[in-house]
Short mmCIF file of C-alpha atoms in Angstrom, two decimals:
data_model
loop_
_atom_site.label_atom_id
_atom_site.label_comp_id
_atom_site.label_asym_id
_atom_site.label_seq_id
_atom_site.Cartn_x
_atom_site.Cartn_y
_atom_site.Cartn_z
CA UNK L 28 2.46 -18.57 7.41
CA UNK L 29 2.80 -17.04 11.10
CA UNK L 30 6.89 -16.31 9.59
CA UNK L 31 4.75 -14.34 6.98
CA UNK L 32 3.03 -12.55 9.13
CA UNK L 33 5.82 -12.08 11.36
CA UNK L 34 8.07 -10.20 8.45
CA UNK L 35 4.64 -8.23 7.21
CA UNK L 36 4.54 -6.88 10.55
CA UNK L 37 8.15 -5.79 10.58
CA UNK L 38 7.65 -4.03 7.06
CA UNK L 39 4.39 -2.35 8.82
CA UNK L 40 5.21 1.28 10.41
CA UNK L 41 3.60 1.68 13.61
CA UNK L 42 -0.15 1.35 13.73
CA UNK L 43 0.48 0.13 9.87
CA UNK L 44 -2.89 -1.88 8.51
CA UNK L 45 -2.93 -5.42 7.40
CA UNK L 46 -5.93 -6.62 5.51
CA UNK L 47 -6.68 -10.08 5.03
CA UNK L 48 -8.20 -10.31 1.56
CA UNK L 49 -9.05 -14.46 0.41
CA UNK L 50 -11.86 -16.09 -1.01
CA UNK L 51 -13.26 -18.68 1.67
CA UNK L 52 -13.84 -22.49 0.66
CA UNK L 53 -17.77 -21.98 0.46
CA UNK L 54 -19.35 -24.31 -1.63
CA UNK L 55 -19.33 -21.58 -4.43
CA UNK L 56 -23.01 -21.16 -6.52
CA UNK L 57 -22.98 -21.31 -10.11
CA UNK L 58 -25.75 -19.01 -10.51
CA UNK L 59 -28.06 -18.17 -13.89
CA UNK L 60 -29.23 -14.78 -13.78
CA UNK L 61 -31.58 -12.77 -15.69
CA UNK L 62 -32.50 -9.29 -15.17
CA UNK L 63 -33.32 -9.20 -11.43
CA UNK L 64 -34.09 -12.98 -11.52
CA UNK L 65 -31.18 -15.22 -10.04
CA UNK L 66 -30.98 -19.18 -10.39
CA UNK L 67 -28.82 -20.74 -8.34
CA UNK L 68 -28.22 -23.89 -10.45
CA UNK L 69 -26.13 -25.40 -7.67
CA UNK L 70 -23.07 -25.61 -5.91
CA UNK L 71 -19.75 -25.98 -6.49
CA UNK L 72 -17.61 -29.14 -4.81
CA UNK L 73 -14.82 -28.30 -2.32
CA UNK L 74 -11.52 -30.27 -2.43
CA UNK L 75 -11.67 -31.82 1.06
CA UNK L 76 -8.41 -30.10 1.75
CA UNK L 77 -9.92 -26.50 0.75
CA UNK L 78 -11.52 -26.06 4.18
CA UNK L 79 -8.13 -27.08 5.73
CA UNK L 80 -6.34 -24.06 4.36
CA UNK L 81 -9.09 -21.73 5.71
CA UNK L 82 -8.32 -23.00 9.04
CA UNK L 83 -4.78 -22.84 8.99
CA UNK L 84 -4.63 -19.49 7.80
CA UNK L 85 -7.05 -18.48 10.48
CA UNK L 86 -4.70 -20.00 13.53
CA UNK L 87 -1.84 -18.44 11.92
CA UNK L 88 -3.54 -15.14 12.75
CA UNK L 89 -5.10 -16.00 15.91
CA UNK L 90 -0.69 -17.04 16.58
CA UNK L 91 -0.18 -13.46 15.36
CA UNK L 92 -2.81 -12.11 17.51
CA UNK L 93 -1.47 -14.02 20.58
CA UNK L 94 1.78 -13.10 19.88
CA UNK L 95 0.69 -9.59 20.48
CA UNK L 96 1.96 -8.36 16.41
CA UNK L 97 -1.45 -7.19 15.52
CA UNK L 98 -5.12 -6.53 16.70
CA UNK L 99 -8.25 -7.56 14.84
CA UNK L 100 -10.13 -4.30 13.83
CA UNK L 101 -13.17 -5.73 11.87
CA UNK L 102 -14.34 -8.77 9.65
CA UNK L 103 -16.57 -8.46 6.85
CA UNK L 104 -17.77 -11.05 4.10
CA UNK L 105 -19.04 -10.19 0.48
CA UNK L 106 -20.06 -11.84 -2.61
CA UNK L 107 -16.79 -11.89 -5.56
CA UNK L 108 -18.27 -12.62 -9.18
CA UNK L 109 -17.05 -14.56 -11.71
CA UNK L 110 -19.06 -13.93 -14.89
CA UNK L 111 -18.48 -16.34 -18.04
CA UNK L 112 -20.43 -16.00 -21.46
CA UNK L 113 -20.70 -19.48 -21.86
CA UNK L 114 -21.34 -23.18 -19.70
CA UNK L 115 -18.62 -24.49 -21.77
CA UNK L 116 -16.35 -21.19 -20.80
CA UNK L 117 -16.87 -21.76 -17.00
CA UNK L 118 -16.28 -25.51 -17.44
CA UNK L 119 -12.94 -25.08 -19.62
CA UNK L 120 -12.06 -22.37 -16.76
CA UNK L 121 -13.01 -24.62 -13.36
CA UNK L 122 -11.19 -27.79 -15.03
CA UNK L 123 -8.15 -25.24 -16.24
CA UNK L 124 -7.85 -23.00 -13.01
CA UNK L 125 -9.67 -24.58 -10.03
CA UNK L 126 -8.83 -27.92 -10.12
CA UNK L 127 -6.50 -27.51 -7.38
CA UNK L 128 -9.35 -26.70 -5.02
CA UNK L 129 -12.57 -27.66 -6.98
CA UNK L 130 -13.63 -31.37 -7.39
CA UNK L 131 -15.26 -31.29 -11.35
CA UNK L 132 -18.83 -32.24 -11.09
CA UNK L 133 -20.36 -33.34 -14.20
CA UNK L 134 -23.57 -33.52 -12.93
CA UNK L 135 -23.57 -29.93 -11.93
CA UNK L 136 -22.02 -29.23 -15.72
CA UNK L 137 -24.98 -30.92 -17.04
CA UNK L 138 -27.68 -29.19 -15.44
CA UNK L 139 -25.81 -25.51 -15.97
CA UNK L 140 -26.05 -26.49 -19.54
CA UNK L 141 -29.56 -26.50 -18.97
CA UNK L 142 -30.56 -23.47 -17.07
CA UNK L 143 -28.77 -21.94 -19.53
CA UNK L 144 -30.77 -23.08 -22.46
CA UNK L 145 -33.78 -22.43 -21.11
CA UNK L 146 -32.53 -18.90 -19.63
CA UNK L 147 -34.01 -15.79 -21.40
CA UNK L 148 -31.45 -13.89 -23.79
CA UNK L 149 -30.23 -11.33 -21.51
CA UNK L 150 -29.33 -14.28 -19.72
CA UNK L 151 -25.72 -14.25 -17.43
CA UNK L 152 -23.49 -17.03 -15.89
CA UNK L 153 -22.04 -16.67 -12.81
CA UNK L 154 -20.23 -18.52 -9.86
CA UNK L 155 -20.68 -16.58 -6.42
CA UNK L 156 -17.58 -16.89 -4.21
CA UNK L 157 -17.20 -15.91 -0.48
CA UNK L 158 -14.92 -13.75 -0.05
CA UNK L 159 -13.44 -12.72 3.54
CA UNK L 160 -11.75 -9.50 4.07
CA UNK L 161 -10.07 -8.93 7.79
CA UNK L 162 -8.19 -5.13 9.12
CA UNK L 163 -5.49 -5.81 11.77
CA UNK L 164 -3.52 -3.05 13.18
CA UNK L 165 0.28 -3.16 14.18
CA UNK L 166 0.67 -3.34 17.91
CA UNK V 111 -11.63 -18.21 -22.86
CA UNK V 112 -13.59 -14.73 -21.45
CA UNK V 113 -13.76 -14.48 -17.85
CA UNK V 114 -14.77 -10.92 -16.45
CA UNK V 115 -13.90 -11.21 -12.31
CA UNK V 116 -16.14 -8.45 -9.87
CA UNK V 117 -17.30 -6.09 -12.88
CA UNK V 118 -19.62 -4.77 -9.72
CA UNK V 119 -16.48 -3.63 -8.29
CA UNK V 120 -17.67 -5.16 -4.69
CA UNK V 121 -14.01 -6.09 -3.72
CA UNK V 122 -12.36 -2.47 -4.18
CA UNK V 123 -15.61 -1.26 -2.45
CA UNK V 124 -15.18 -3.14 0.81
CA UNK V 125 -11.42 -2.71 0.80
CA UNK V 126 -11.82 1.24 0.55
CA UNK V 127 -14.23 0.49 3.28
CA UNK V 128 -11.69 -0.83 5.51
CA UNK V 129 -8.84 1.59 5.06
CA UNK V 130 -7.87 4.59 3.74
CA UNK V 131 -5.56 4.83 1.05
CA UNK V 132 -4.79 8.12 -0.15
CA UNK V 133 -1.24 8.89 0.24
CA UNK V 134 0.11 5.67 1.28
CA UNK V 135 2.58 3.25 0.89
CA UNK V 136 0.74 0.13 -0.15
CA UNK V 137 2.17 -3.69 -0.18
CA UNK V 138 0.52 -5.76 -2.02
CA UNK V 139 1.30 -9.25 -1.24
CA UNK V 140 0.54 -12.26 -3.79
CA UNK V 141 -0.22 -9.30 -6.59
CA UNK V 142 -0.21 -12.15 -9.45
CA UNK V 143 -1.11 -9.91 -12.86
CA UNK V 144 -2.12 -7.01 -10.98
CA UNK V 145 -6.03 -7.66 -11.10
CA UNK V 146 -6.40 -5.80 -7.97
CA UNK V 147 -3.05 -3.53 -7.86
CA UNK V 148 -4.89 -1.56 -10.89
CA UNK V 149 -7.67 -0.88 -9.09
CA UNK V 150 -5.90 -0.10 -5.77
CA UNK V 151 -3.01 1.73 -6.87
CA UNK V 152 -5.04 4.76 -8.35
CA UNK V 153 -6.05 5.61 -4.91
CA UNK V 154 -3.04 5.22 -3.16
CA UNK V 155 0.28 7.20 -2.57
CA UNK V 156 2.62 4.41 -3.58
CA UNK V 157 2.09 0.82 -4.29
CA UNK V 158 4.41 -2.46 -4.50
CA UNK V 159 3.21 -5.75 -5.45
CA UNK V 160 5.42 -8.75 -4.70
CA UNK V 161 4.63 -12.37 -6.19
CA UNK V 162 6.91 -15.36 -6.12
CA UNK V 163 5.75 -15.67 -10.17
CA UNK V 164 8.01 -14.75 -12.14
CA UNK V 165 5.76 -14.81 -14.97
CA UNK V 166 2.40 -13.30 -13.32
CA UNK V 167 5.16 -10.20 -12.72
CA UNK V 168 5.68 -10.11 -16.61
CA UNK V 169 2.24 -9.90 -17.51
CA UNK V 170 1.96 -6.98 -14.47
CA UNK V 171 4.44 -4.84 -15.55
CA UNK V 172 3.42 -5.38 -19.69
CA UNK V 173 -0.31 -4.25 -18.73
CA UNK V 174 0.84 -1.34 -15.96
CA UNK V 175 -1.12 1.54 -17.52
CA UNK V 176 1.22 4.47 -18.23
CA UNK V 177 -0.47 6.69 -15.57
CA UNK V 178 0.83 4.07 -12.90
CA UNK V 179 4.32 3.69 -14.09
CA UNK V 180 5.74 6.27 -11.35
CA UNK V 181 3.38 4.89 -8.50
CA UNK V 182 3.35 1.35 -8.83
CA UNK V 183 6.53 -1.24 -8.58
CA UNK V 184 6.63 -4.93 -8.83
CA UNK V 185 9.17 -7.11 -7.18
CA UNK V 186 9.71 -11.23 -6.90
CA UNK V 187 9.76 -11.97 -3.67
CA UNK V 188 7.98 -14.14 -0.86
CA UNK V 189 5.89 -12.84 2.25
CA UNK V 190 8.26 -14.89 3.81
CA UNK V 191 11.12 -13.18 3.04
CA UNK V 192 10.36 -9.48 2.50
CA UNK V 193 13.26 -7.18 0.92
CA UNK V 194 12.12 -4.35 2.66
CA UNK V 195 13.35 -2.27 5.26
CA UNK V 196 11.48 -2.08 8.66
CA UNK V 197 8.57 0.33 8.98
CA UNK V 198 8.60 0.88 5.22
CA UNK V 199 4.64 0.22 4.24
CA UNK V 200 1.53 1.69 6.05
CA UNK V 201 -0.97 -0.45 4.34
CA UNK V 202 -0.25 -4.64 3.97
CA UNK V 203 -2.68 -6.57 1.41
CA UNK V 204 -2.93 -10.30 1.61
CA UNK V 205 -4.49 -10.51 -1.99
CA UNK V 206 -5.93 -13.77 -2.06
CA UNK V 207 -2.41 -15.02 -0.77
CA UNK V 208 -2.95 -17.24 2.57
#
């Protein structure tokens, strides 16, 4: 990663920006909302080696940093939505494209299957994820 | 399957936040099916997205709107091997790509 960073900073012109856009290995809610009401059924299972890629990607910026290619500007975390229509939609799409990084959790199935029965009509399904979004400026 | 990802538009919100785009040159790195590159490229000079998927490039460039087709490009390639000249791109995007 720091040879990525290394070739995005020779792409950069001087005082180019490089934001660091990724979603962060949180523990992601799977949230029932209604109206203004949320429901935060509960929480999503991290592959133990999610975590690890979080803090590799880190050190290869704090390398990059060291290495005097670019300064950190400013750091900033929001909420990223991922809206389904159906529990049996979000389950199809964790076990299709998350299994890399999500451990299924039937348990977790189960009860979103039953927030979402007893949800109102307007009713929406959701999983929260962290999202982290770094500027770093050329040196 | 129906997924809808940030309908609140909170991602392109923070990232206009943190940089200005207008004018340009934009790298989008790890661009995938252009989920983002849609939403960044109207607001920017000049966009390319690079992705080592050859098929998440197909999809991109079959759903580039029409209005893009002069602004946006799409090349396979690796951040770890860039075929770009030095000093090319004033704005790098590591989209979801670390």
């Amino acid at each position: 990663m720091v040879h990525a960073l290394e070739e995005i900073h020779r792409t950069l012109v001087p005082q180019g920006i490089l934001l660091d856009l990724r979603p962060l290995a949180a523990s992601w809610a799977v949230e029932v909302t209604s109206g203004a009401f949320e429901h935060q059924v509960g929480r999503l299972t991290d592959d133990p080696q999610a975590p690890v890629y979080d803090q590799a990607a880190n050190k290869s910026l704090q390398k990059a940093a060291r290495r005097r290619w670019f300064i950190r500007e400013s750091e900033a975390s929001f909420p990223f939505f991922y809206y389904w229509d159906t529990p049996e939609e979000m389950e199809n799409y964790i076990r299709e494209e998350w299994s890399d990084f999500i451990q299924q959790d039937e348990a977790l199935f189960s009860a979103t299957q039953d927030a979402w029965e007893n949800a109102s009509v307007d009713r929406r399904l959701r999983v929260r994820v962290k999202m982290h979004l770094a500027r770093w400026c050329k040196r | 399957m129906t997924v809808q990802k940030d309908p609140e538009g909170t991602e392109i919100r923070h990232l206009v936040g943190s940089a200005v785009f207008a004018d340009q040159n934009v790298l989008e790195i790890g661009c995938g099916e252009g989920r983002l590159t849609w939403r960044v490229a109207p607001l920017s000079g000049r966009l390319t997205g690079i992705d080592p998927e050859a098929e998440a490039l197909r999809v991109a460039a079959v759903e580039r709107p029409d209005n893009l087709c002069e602004t946006v490009q799409f090349v396979r390639a690796s951040a770890l091997d860039l075929p770009f000249p030095h000093a090319t791109f004033d704005i790098a995007i590591l989209s979801w790509s670390f």
